[in-house]
JSON list of C-alpha atoms in Angstrom, two decimals:
[
{"chain": "M", "resi": 1, "resn": "UNK", "atom": "CA", "xyz": [30.66, -23.56, 0.20]},
{"chain": "M", "resi": 2, "resn": "UNK", "atom": "CA", "xyz": [27.85, -24.83, -2.02]},
{"chain": "M", "resi": 3, "resn": "UNK", "atom": "CA", "xyz": [25.30, -23.60, 0.51]},
{"chain": "M", "resi": 4, "resn": "UNK", "atom": "CA", "xyz": [26.75, -20.07, 0.49]},
{"chain": "M", "resi": 5, "resn": "UNK", "atom": "CA", "xyz": [26.52, -19.85, -3.30]},
{"chain": "M", "resi": 6, "resn": "UNK", "atom": "CA", "xyz": [22.87, -20.87, -3.08]},
{"chain": "M", "resi": 7, "resn": "UNK", "atom": "CA", "xyz": [22.24, -18.26, -0.41]},
{"chain": "M", "resi": 8, "resn": "UNK", "atom": "CA", "xyz": [23.92, -15.55, -2.47]},
{"chain": "M", "resi": 9, "resn": "UNK", "atom": "CA", "xyz": [21.95, -16.58, -5.55]},
{"chain": "M", "resi": 10, "resn": "UNK", "atom": "CA", "xyz": [18.68, -16.48, -3.59]},
{"chain": "M", "resi": 11, "resn": "UNK", "atom": "CA", "xyz": [19.59, -13.07, -2.18]},
{"chain": "M", "resi": 12, "resn": "UNK", "atom": "CA", "xyz": [20.29, -11.71, -5.69]},
{"chain": "M", "resi": 13, "resn": "UNK", "atom": "CA", "xyz": [16.93, -13.02, -6.90]},
{"chain": "M", "resi": 14, "resn": "UNK", "atom": "CA", "xyz": [15.21, -11.43, -3.91]},
{"chain": "M", "resi": 15, "resn": "UNK", "atom": "CA", "xyz": [16.88, -8.06, -4.50]},
{"chain": "M", "resi": 16, "resn": "UNK", "atom": "CA", "xyz": [16.12, -8.04, -8.21]},
{"chain": "M", "resi": 17, "resn": "UNK", "atom": "CA", "xyz": [12.38, -8.59, -7.74]},
{"chain": "M", "resi": 18, "resn": "UNK", "atom": "CA", "xyz": [10.29, -5.66, -8.86]},
{"chain": "M", "resi": 19, "resn": "UNK", "atom": "CA", "xyz": [8.59, -5.03, -5.54]},
{"chain": "M", "resi": 20, "resn": "UNK", "atom": "CA", "xyz": [11.89, -4.73, -3.63]},
{"chain": "M", "resi": 21, "resn": "UNK", "atom": "CA", "xyz": [13.22, -2.25, -6.18]},
{"chain": "M", "resi": 22, "resn": "UNK", "atom": "CA", "xyz": [9.95, -0.29, -6.00]},
{"chain": "M", "resi": 23, "resn": "UNK", "atom": "CA", "xyz": [10.24, -0.19, -2.22]},
{"chain": "M", "resi": 24, "resn": "UNK", "atom": "CA", "xyz": [13.82, 1.10, -2.45]},
{"chain": "M", "resi": 25, "resn": "UNK", "atom": "CA", "xyz": [12.79, 3.86, -4.86]},
{"chain": "M", "resi": 26, "resn": "UNK", "atom": "CA", "xyz": [9.86, 4.74, -2.58]},
{"chain": "M", "resi": 27, "resn": "UNK", "atom": "CA", "xyz": [12.12, 5.04, 0.46]},
{"chain": "M", "resi": 28, "resn": "UNK", "atom": "CA", "xyz": [14.56, 7.28, -1.41]},
{"chain": "M", "resi": 29, "resn": "UNK", "atom": "CA", "xyz": [11.82, 9.53, -2.78]},
{"chain": "M", "resi": 30, "resn": "UNK", "atom": "CA", "xyz": [10.13, 9.57, 0.63]},
{"chain": "M", "resi": 31, "resn": "UNK", "atom": "CA", "xyz": [13.36, 10.73, 2.27]},
{"chain": "M", "resi": 32, "resn": "UNK", "atom": "CA", "xyz": [13.80, 13.49, -0.29]},
{"chain": "M", "resi": 33, "resn": "UNK", "atom": "CA", "xyz": [10.18, 14.57, 0.10]},
{"chain": "M", "resi": 34, "resn": "UNK", "atom": "CA", "xyz": [10.60, 14.54, 3.89]},
{"chain": "M", "resi": 35, "resn": "UNK", "atom": "CA", "xyz": [13.56, 16.89, 3.56]},
{"chain": "M", "resi": 36, "resn": "UNK", "atom": "CA", "xyz": [11.49, 19.27, 1.40]},
{"chain": "M", "resi": 37, "resn": "UNK", "atom": "CA", "xyz": [8.62, 19.29, 3.89]},
{"chain": "M", "resi": 38, "resn": "UNK", "atom": "CA", "xyz": [11.03, 19.75, 6.81]},
{"chain": "M", "resi": 39, "resn": "UNK", "atom": "CA", "xyz": [12.57, 22.73, 5.01]},
{"chain": "M", "resi": 40, "resn": "UNK", "atom": "CA", "xyz": [9.13, 24.23, 4.42]},
{"chain": "M", "resi": 41, "resn": "UNK", "atom": "CA", "xyz": [8.05, 23.78, 8.01]},
{"chain": "M", "resi": 42, "resn": "UNK", "atom": "CA", "xyz": [11.36, 24.86, 9.64]},
{"chain": "M", "resi": 43, "resn": "UNK", "atom": "CA", "xyz": [11.99, 27.89, 7.42]},
{"chain": "M", "resi": 44, "resn": "UNK", "atom": "CA", "xyz": [8.52, 29.22, 6.67]},
{"chain": "M", "resi": 45, "resn": "UNK", "atom": "CA", "xyz": [5.89, 27.84, 9.06]},
{"chain": "M", "resi": 46, "resn": "UNK", "atom": "CA", "xyz": [7.93, 27.73, 12.29]},
{"chain": "M", "resi": 47, "resn": "UNK", "atom": "CA", "xyz": [8.97, 31.41, 12.11]},
{"chain": "M", "resi": 48, "resn": "UNK", "atom": "CA", "xyz": [5.29, 32.29, 11.71]},
{"chain": "M", "resi": 49, "resn": "UNK", "atom": "CA", "xyz": [4.44, 30.21, 14.80]},
{"chain": "M", "resi": 50, "resn": "UNK", "atom": "CA", "xyz": [7.36, 31.71, 16.72]},
{"chain": "M", "resi": 51, "resn": "UNK", "atom": "CA", "xyz": [6.20, 35.24, 15.92]},
{"chain": "M", "resi": 52, "resn": "UNK", "atom": "CA", "xyz": [3.09, 34.53, 17.98]},
{"chain": "M", "resi": 53, "resn": "UNK", "atom": "CA", "xyz": [5.29, 34.13, 21.07]},
{"chain": "M", "resi": 54, "resn": "UNK", "atom": "CA", "xyz": [5.53, 37.86, 21.77]},
{"chain": "M", "resi": 55, "resn": "UNK", "atom": "CA", "xyz": [8.44, 39.44, 23.65]},
{"chain": "M", "resi": 56, "resn": "UNK", "atom": "CA", "xyz": [11.73, 37.65, 24.23]},
{"chain": "M", "resi": 57, "resn": "UNK", "atom": "CA", "xyz": [12.63, 34.48, 22.35]},
{"chain": "M", "resi": 58, "resn": "UNK", "atom": "CA", "xyz": [9.58, 33.61, 20.30]},
{"chain": "M", "resi": 59, "resn": "UNK", "atom": "CA", "xyz": [8.34, 30.03, 20.12]},
{"chain": "M", "resi": 60, "resn": "UNK", "atom": "CA", "xyz": [9.73, 29.06, 23.51]},
{"chain": "M", "resi": 61, "resn": "UNK", "atom": "CA", "xyz": [8.58, 29.22, 27.11]},
{"chain": "M", "resi": 62, "resn": "UNK", "atom": "CA", "xyz": [11.22, 30.03, 29.69]},
{"chain": "M", "resi": 63, "resn": "UNK", "atom": "CA", "xyz": [11.04, 27.95, 32.84]},
{"chain": "M", "resi": 64, "resn": "UNK", "atom": "CA", "xyz": [10.29, 30.23, 35.83]},
{"chain": "M", "resi": 65, "resn": "UNK", "atom": "CA", "xyz": [12.51, 28.38, 38.31]},
{"chain": "M", "resi": 66, "resn": "UNK", "atom": "CA", "xyz": [15.67, 28.67, 36.19]},
{"chain": "M", "resi": 67, "resn": "UNK", "atom": "CA", "xyz": [18.05, 31.62, 36.77]},
{"chain": "M", "resi": 68, "resn": "UNK", "atom": "CA", "xyz": [19.05, 32.29, 33.14]},
{"chain": "M", "resi": 69, "resn": "UNK", "atom": "CA", "xyz": [21.58, 34.95, 34.16]},
{"chain": "M", "resi": 70, "resn": "UNK", "atom": "CA", "xyz": [23.65, 32.29, 35.94]},
{"chain": "M", "resi": 71, "resn": "UNK", "atom": "CA", "xyz": [24.09, 30.03, 32.87]},
{"chain": "M", "resi": 72, "resn": "UNK", "atom": "CA", "xyz": [25.67, 30.57, 29.48]},
{"chain": "M", "resi": 73, "resn": "UNK", "atom": "CA", "xyz": [23.59, 31.08, 26.32]},
{"chain": "M", "resi": 74, "resn": "UNK", "atom": "CA", "xyz": [24.03, 27.54, 25.04]},
{"chain": "M", "resi": 75, "resn": "UNK", "atom": "CA", "xyz": [22.78, 26.00, 28.29]},
{"chain": "M", "resi": 76, "resn": "UNK", "atom": "CA", "xyz": [19.97, 28.56, 28.54]},
{"chain": "M", "resi": 77, "resn": "UNK", "atom": "CA", "xyz": [18.73, 27.50, 25.08]},
{"chain": "M", "resi": 78, "resn": "UNK", "atom": "CA", "xyz": [18.26, 23.94, 26.35]},
{"chain": "M", "resi": 79, "resn": "UNK", "atom": "CA", "xyz": [16.38, 25.05, 29.49]},
{"chain": "M", "resi": 80, "resn": "UNK", "atom": "CA", "xyz": [13.21, 26.13, 27.69]},
{"chain": "M", "resi": 81, "resn": "UNK", "atom": "CA", "xyz": [10.08, 24.48, 26.37]},
{"chain": "M", "resi": 82, "resn": "UNK", "atom": "CA", "xyz": [10.30, 24.87, 22.60]},
{"chain": "M", "resi": 83, "resn": "UNK", "atom": "CA", "xyz": [6.64, 24.69, 21.61]},
{"chain": "M", "resi": 84, "resn": "UNK", "atom": "CA", "xyz": [7.38, 26.13, 18.15]},
{"chain": "M", "resi": 85, "resn": "UNK", "atom": "CA", "xyz": [9.55, 23.12, 17.24]},
{"chain": "M", "resi": 86, "resn": "UNK", "atom": "CA", "xyz": [6.89, 20.73, 18.57]},
{"chain": "M", "resi": 87, "resn": "UNK", "atom": "CA", "xyz": [4.10, 22.34, 16.55]},
{"chain": "M", "resi": 88, "resn": "UNK", "atom": "CA", "xyz": [6.41, 22.31, 13.51]},
{"chain": "M", "resi": 89, "resn": "UNK", "atom": "CA", "xyz": [6.99, 18.57, 13.94]},
{"chain": "M", "resi": 90, "resn": "UNK", "atom": "CA", "xyz": [3.23, 17.97, 14.08]},
{"chain": "M", "resi": 91, "resn": "UNK", "atom": "CA", "xyz": [2.67, 20.04, 10.93]},
{"chain": "M", "resi": 92, "resn": "UNK", "atom": "CA", "xyz": [5.54, 18.21, 9.24]},
{"chain": "M", "resi": 93, "resn": "UNK", "atom": "CA", "xyz": [3.94, 14.85, 10.05]},
{"chain": "M", "resi": 94, "resn": "UNK", "atom": "CA", "xyz": [0.47, 15.95, 8.90]},
{"chain": "M", "resi": 95, "resn": "UNK", "atom": "CA", "xyz": [1.75, 17.22, 5.55]},
{"chain": "M", "resi": 96, "resn": "UNK", "atom": "CA", "xyz": [3.67, 14.01, 4.85]},
{"chain": "M", "resi": 97, "resn": "UNK", "atom": "CA", "xyz": [0.74, 11.82, 5.98]},
{"chain": "M", "resi": 98, "resn": "UNK", "atom": "CA", "xyz": [-1.67, 13.76, 3.76]},
{"chain": "M", "resi": 99, "resn": "UNK", "atom": "CA", "xyz": [0.56, 13.45, 0.71]},
{"chain": "M", "resi": 100, "resn": "UNK", "atom": "CA", "xyz": [1.08, 9.71, 1.29]},
{"chain": "M", "resi": 101, "resn": "UNK", "atom": "CA", "xyz": [-2.69, 9.25, 1.72]},
{"chain": "M", "resi": 102, "resn": "UNK", "atom": "CA", "xyz": [-3.37, 11.08, -1.56]},
{"chain": "M", "resi": 103, "resn": "UNK", "atom": "CA", "xyz": [-0.69, 9.08, -3.39]},
{"chain": "M", "resi": 104, "resn": "UNK", "atom": "CA", "xyz": [-2.05, 5.74, -2.14]},
{"chain": "M", "resi": 105, "resn": "UNK", "atom": "CA", "xyz": [-5.58, 6.81, -3.05]},
{"chain": "M", "resi": 106, "resn": "UNK", "atom": "CA", "xyz": [-4.45, 7.78, -6.57]},
{"chain": "M", "resi": 107, "resn": "UNK", "atom": "CA", "xyz": [-2.52, 4.52, -7.02]},
{"chain": "M", "resi": 108, "resn": "UNK", "atom": "CA", "xyz": [-5.51, 2.46, -5.88]},
{"chain": "M", "resi": 109, "resn": "UNK", "atom": "CA", "xyz": [-7.80, 4.33, -8.26]},
{"chain": "M", "resi": 110, "resn": "UNK", "atom": "CA", "xyz": [-5.35, 3.90, -11.15]},
{"chain": "M", "resi": 111, "resn": "UNK", "atom": "CA", "xyz": [-4.99, 0.18, -10.47]},
{"chain": "M", "resi": 112, "resn": "UNK", "atom": "CA", "xyz": [-8.77, -0.28, -10.31]},
{"chain": "M", "resi": 113, "resn": "UNK", "atom": "CA", "xyz": [-9.15, 1.52, -13.65]},
{"chain": "M", "resi": 114, "resn": "UNK", "atom": "CA", "xyz": [-6.54, -0.74, -15.20]},
{"chain": "M", "resi": 115, "resn": "UNK", "atom": "CA", "xyz": [-8.46, -3.84, -14.28]},
{"chain": "M", "resi": 116, "resn": "UNK", "atom": "CA", "xyz": [-11.28, -4.53, -16.66]},
{"chain": "M", "resi": 117, "resn": "UNK", "atom": "CA", "xyz": [-14.41, -5.79, -15.08]},
{"chain": "M", "resi": 118, "resn": "UNK", "atom": "CA", "xyz": [-14.62, -9.43, -15.86]},
{"chain": "M", "resi": 119, "resn": "UNK", "atom": "CA", "xyz": [-18.02, -10.26, -17.17]},
{"chain": "M", "resi": 120, "resn": "UNK", "atom": "CA", "xyz": [-19.24, -13.67, -16.37]},
{"chain": "M", "resi": 121, "resn": "UNK", "atom": "CA", "xyz": [-19.28, -15.52, -19.63]},
{"chain": "M", "resi": 122, "resn": "UNK", "atom": "CA", "xyz": [-21.76, -18.32, -19.55]},
{"chain": "M", "resi": 123, "resn": "UNK", "atom": "CA", "xyz": [-20.12, -21.33, -21.10]},
{"chain": "M", "resi": 124, "resn": "UNK", "atom": "CA", "xyz": [-22.09, -23.57, -23.34]},
{"chain": "M", "resi": 125, "resn": "UNK", "atom": "CA", "xyz": [-22.95, -26.82, -21.62]},
{"chain": "M", "resi": 126, "resn": "UNK", "atom": "CA", "xyz": [-20.77, -29.80, -22.47]},
{"chain": "M", "resi": 127, "resn": "UNK", "atom": "CA", "xyz": [-23.02, -32.39, -20.87]},
{"chain": "M", "resi": 128, "resn": "UNK", "atom": "CA", "xyz": [-26.70, -33.29, -20.74]},
{"chain": "M", "resi": 129, "resn": "UNK", "atom": "CA", "xyz": [-28.85, -35.63, -18.68]},
{"chain": "M", "resi": 130, "resn": "UNK", "atom": "CA", "xyz": [-30.07, -38.94, -20.07]},
{"chain": "M", "resi": 131, "resn": "UNK", "atom": "CA", "xyz": [-33.90, -38.83, -20.03]},
{"chain": "M", "resi": 132, "resn": "UNK", "atom": "CA", "xyz": [-34.08, -42.52, -19.10]},
{"chain": "M", "resi": 133, "resn": "UNK", "atom": "CA", "xyz": [-31.51, -43.10, -16.34]},
{"chain": "M", "resi": 134, "resn": "UNK", "atom": "CA", "xyz": [-30.83, -39.47, -15.44]},
{"chain": "M", "resi": 135, "resn": "UNK", "atom": "CA", "xyz": [-27.04, -39.93, -15.77]},
{"chain": "M", "resi": 136, "resn": "UNK", "atom": "CA", "xyz": [-24.83, -37.15, -17.04]},
{"chain": "M", "resi": 137, "resn": "UNK", "atom": "CA", "xyz": [-23.61, -37.80, -20.58]},
{"chain": "M", "resi": 138, "resn": "UNK", "atom": "CA", "xyz": [-21.75, -35.90, -23.29]},
{"chain": "M", "resi": 139, "resn": "UNK", "atom": "CA", "xyz": [-23.85, -33.31, -25.11]},
{"chain": "M", "resi": 140, "resn": "UNK", "atom": "CA", "xyz": [-23.30, -34.89, -28.51]},
{"chain": "M", "resi": 141, "resn": "UNK", "atom": "CA", "xyz": [-23.97, -38.50, -27.38]},
{"chain": "M", "resi": 142, "resn": "UNK", "atom": "CA", "xyz": [-26.64, -40.42, -29.28]},
{"chain": "M", "resi": 143, "resn": "UNK", "atom": "CA", "xyz": [-26.62, -43.37, -26.89]},
{"chain": "M", "resi": 144, "resn": "UNK", "atom": "CA", "xyz": [-26.33, -43.34, -23.10]},
{"chain": "M", "resi": 145, "resn": "UNK", "atom": "CA", "xyz": [-23.17, -45.17, -21.93]},
{"chain": "M", "resi": 146, "resn": "UNK", "atom": "CA", "xyz": [-24.91, -46.11, -18.66]},
{"chain": "M", "resi": 147, "resn": "UNK", "atom": "CA", "xyz": [-28.28, -47.51, -19.75]},
{"chain": "M", "resi": 148, "resn": "UNK", "atom": "CA", "xyz": [-27.51, -47.88, -23.50]},
{"chain": "M", "resi": 149, "resn": "UNK", "atom": "CA", "xyz": [-30.74, -46.12, -24.45]},
{"chain": "M", "resi": 150, "resn": "UNK", "atom": "CA", "xyz": [-30.81, -44.37, -27.79]},
{"chain": "M", "resi": 151, "resn": "UNK", "atom": "CA", "xyz": [-31.16, -40.65, -27.41]},
{"chain": "M", "resi": 152, "resn": "UNK", "atom": "CA", "xyz": [-32.52, -38.54, -30.20]},
{"chain": "M", "resi": 153, "resn": "UNK", "atom": "CA", "xyz": [-33.72, -34.92, -30.39]},
{"chain": "M", "resi": 154, "resn": "UNK", "atom": "CA", "xyz": [-37.34, -35.85, -29.66]},
{"chain": "M", "resi": 155, "resn": "UNK", "atom": "CA", "xyz": [-36.47, -37.96, -26.59]},
{"chain": "M", "resi": 156, "resn": "UNK", "atom": "CA", "xyz": [-34.46, -35.14, -25.02]},
{"chain": "M", "resi": 157, "resn": "UNK", "atom": "CA", "xyz": [-37.40, -32.77, -24.89]}
]
């Protein structure tokens, strides 16, 4: 039972992370946006495409080997090539892909603006080299701990 409580606790922590919540919001908004685009394509763009079809049922191609007088209307509707619906699906995809591309581009630009360019700050040296034994010593040392030579300002230069 102890293991289950740990698993549930881990799952709660996972769910409450910011990136999981952001993903959930993105999926919900994406679904709503998809419905809007589908409505646009199905109700405005597809009728325009179907009007190109000419006589008969626009936006579909009737199959020449099917005797449509021998079948009912519902079956006849399934025995056609519905190019209008296919073109609508392609347009639907392209609109959603374009909007997602623009959103990602805007987010990337906004995140790059938020990051300040880090200038390389040159730190002051904390060590120097002993002029006698060439060992690295503290910058404020007056005597080398390795060779015990006295180091003064004149010797350093």
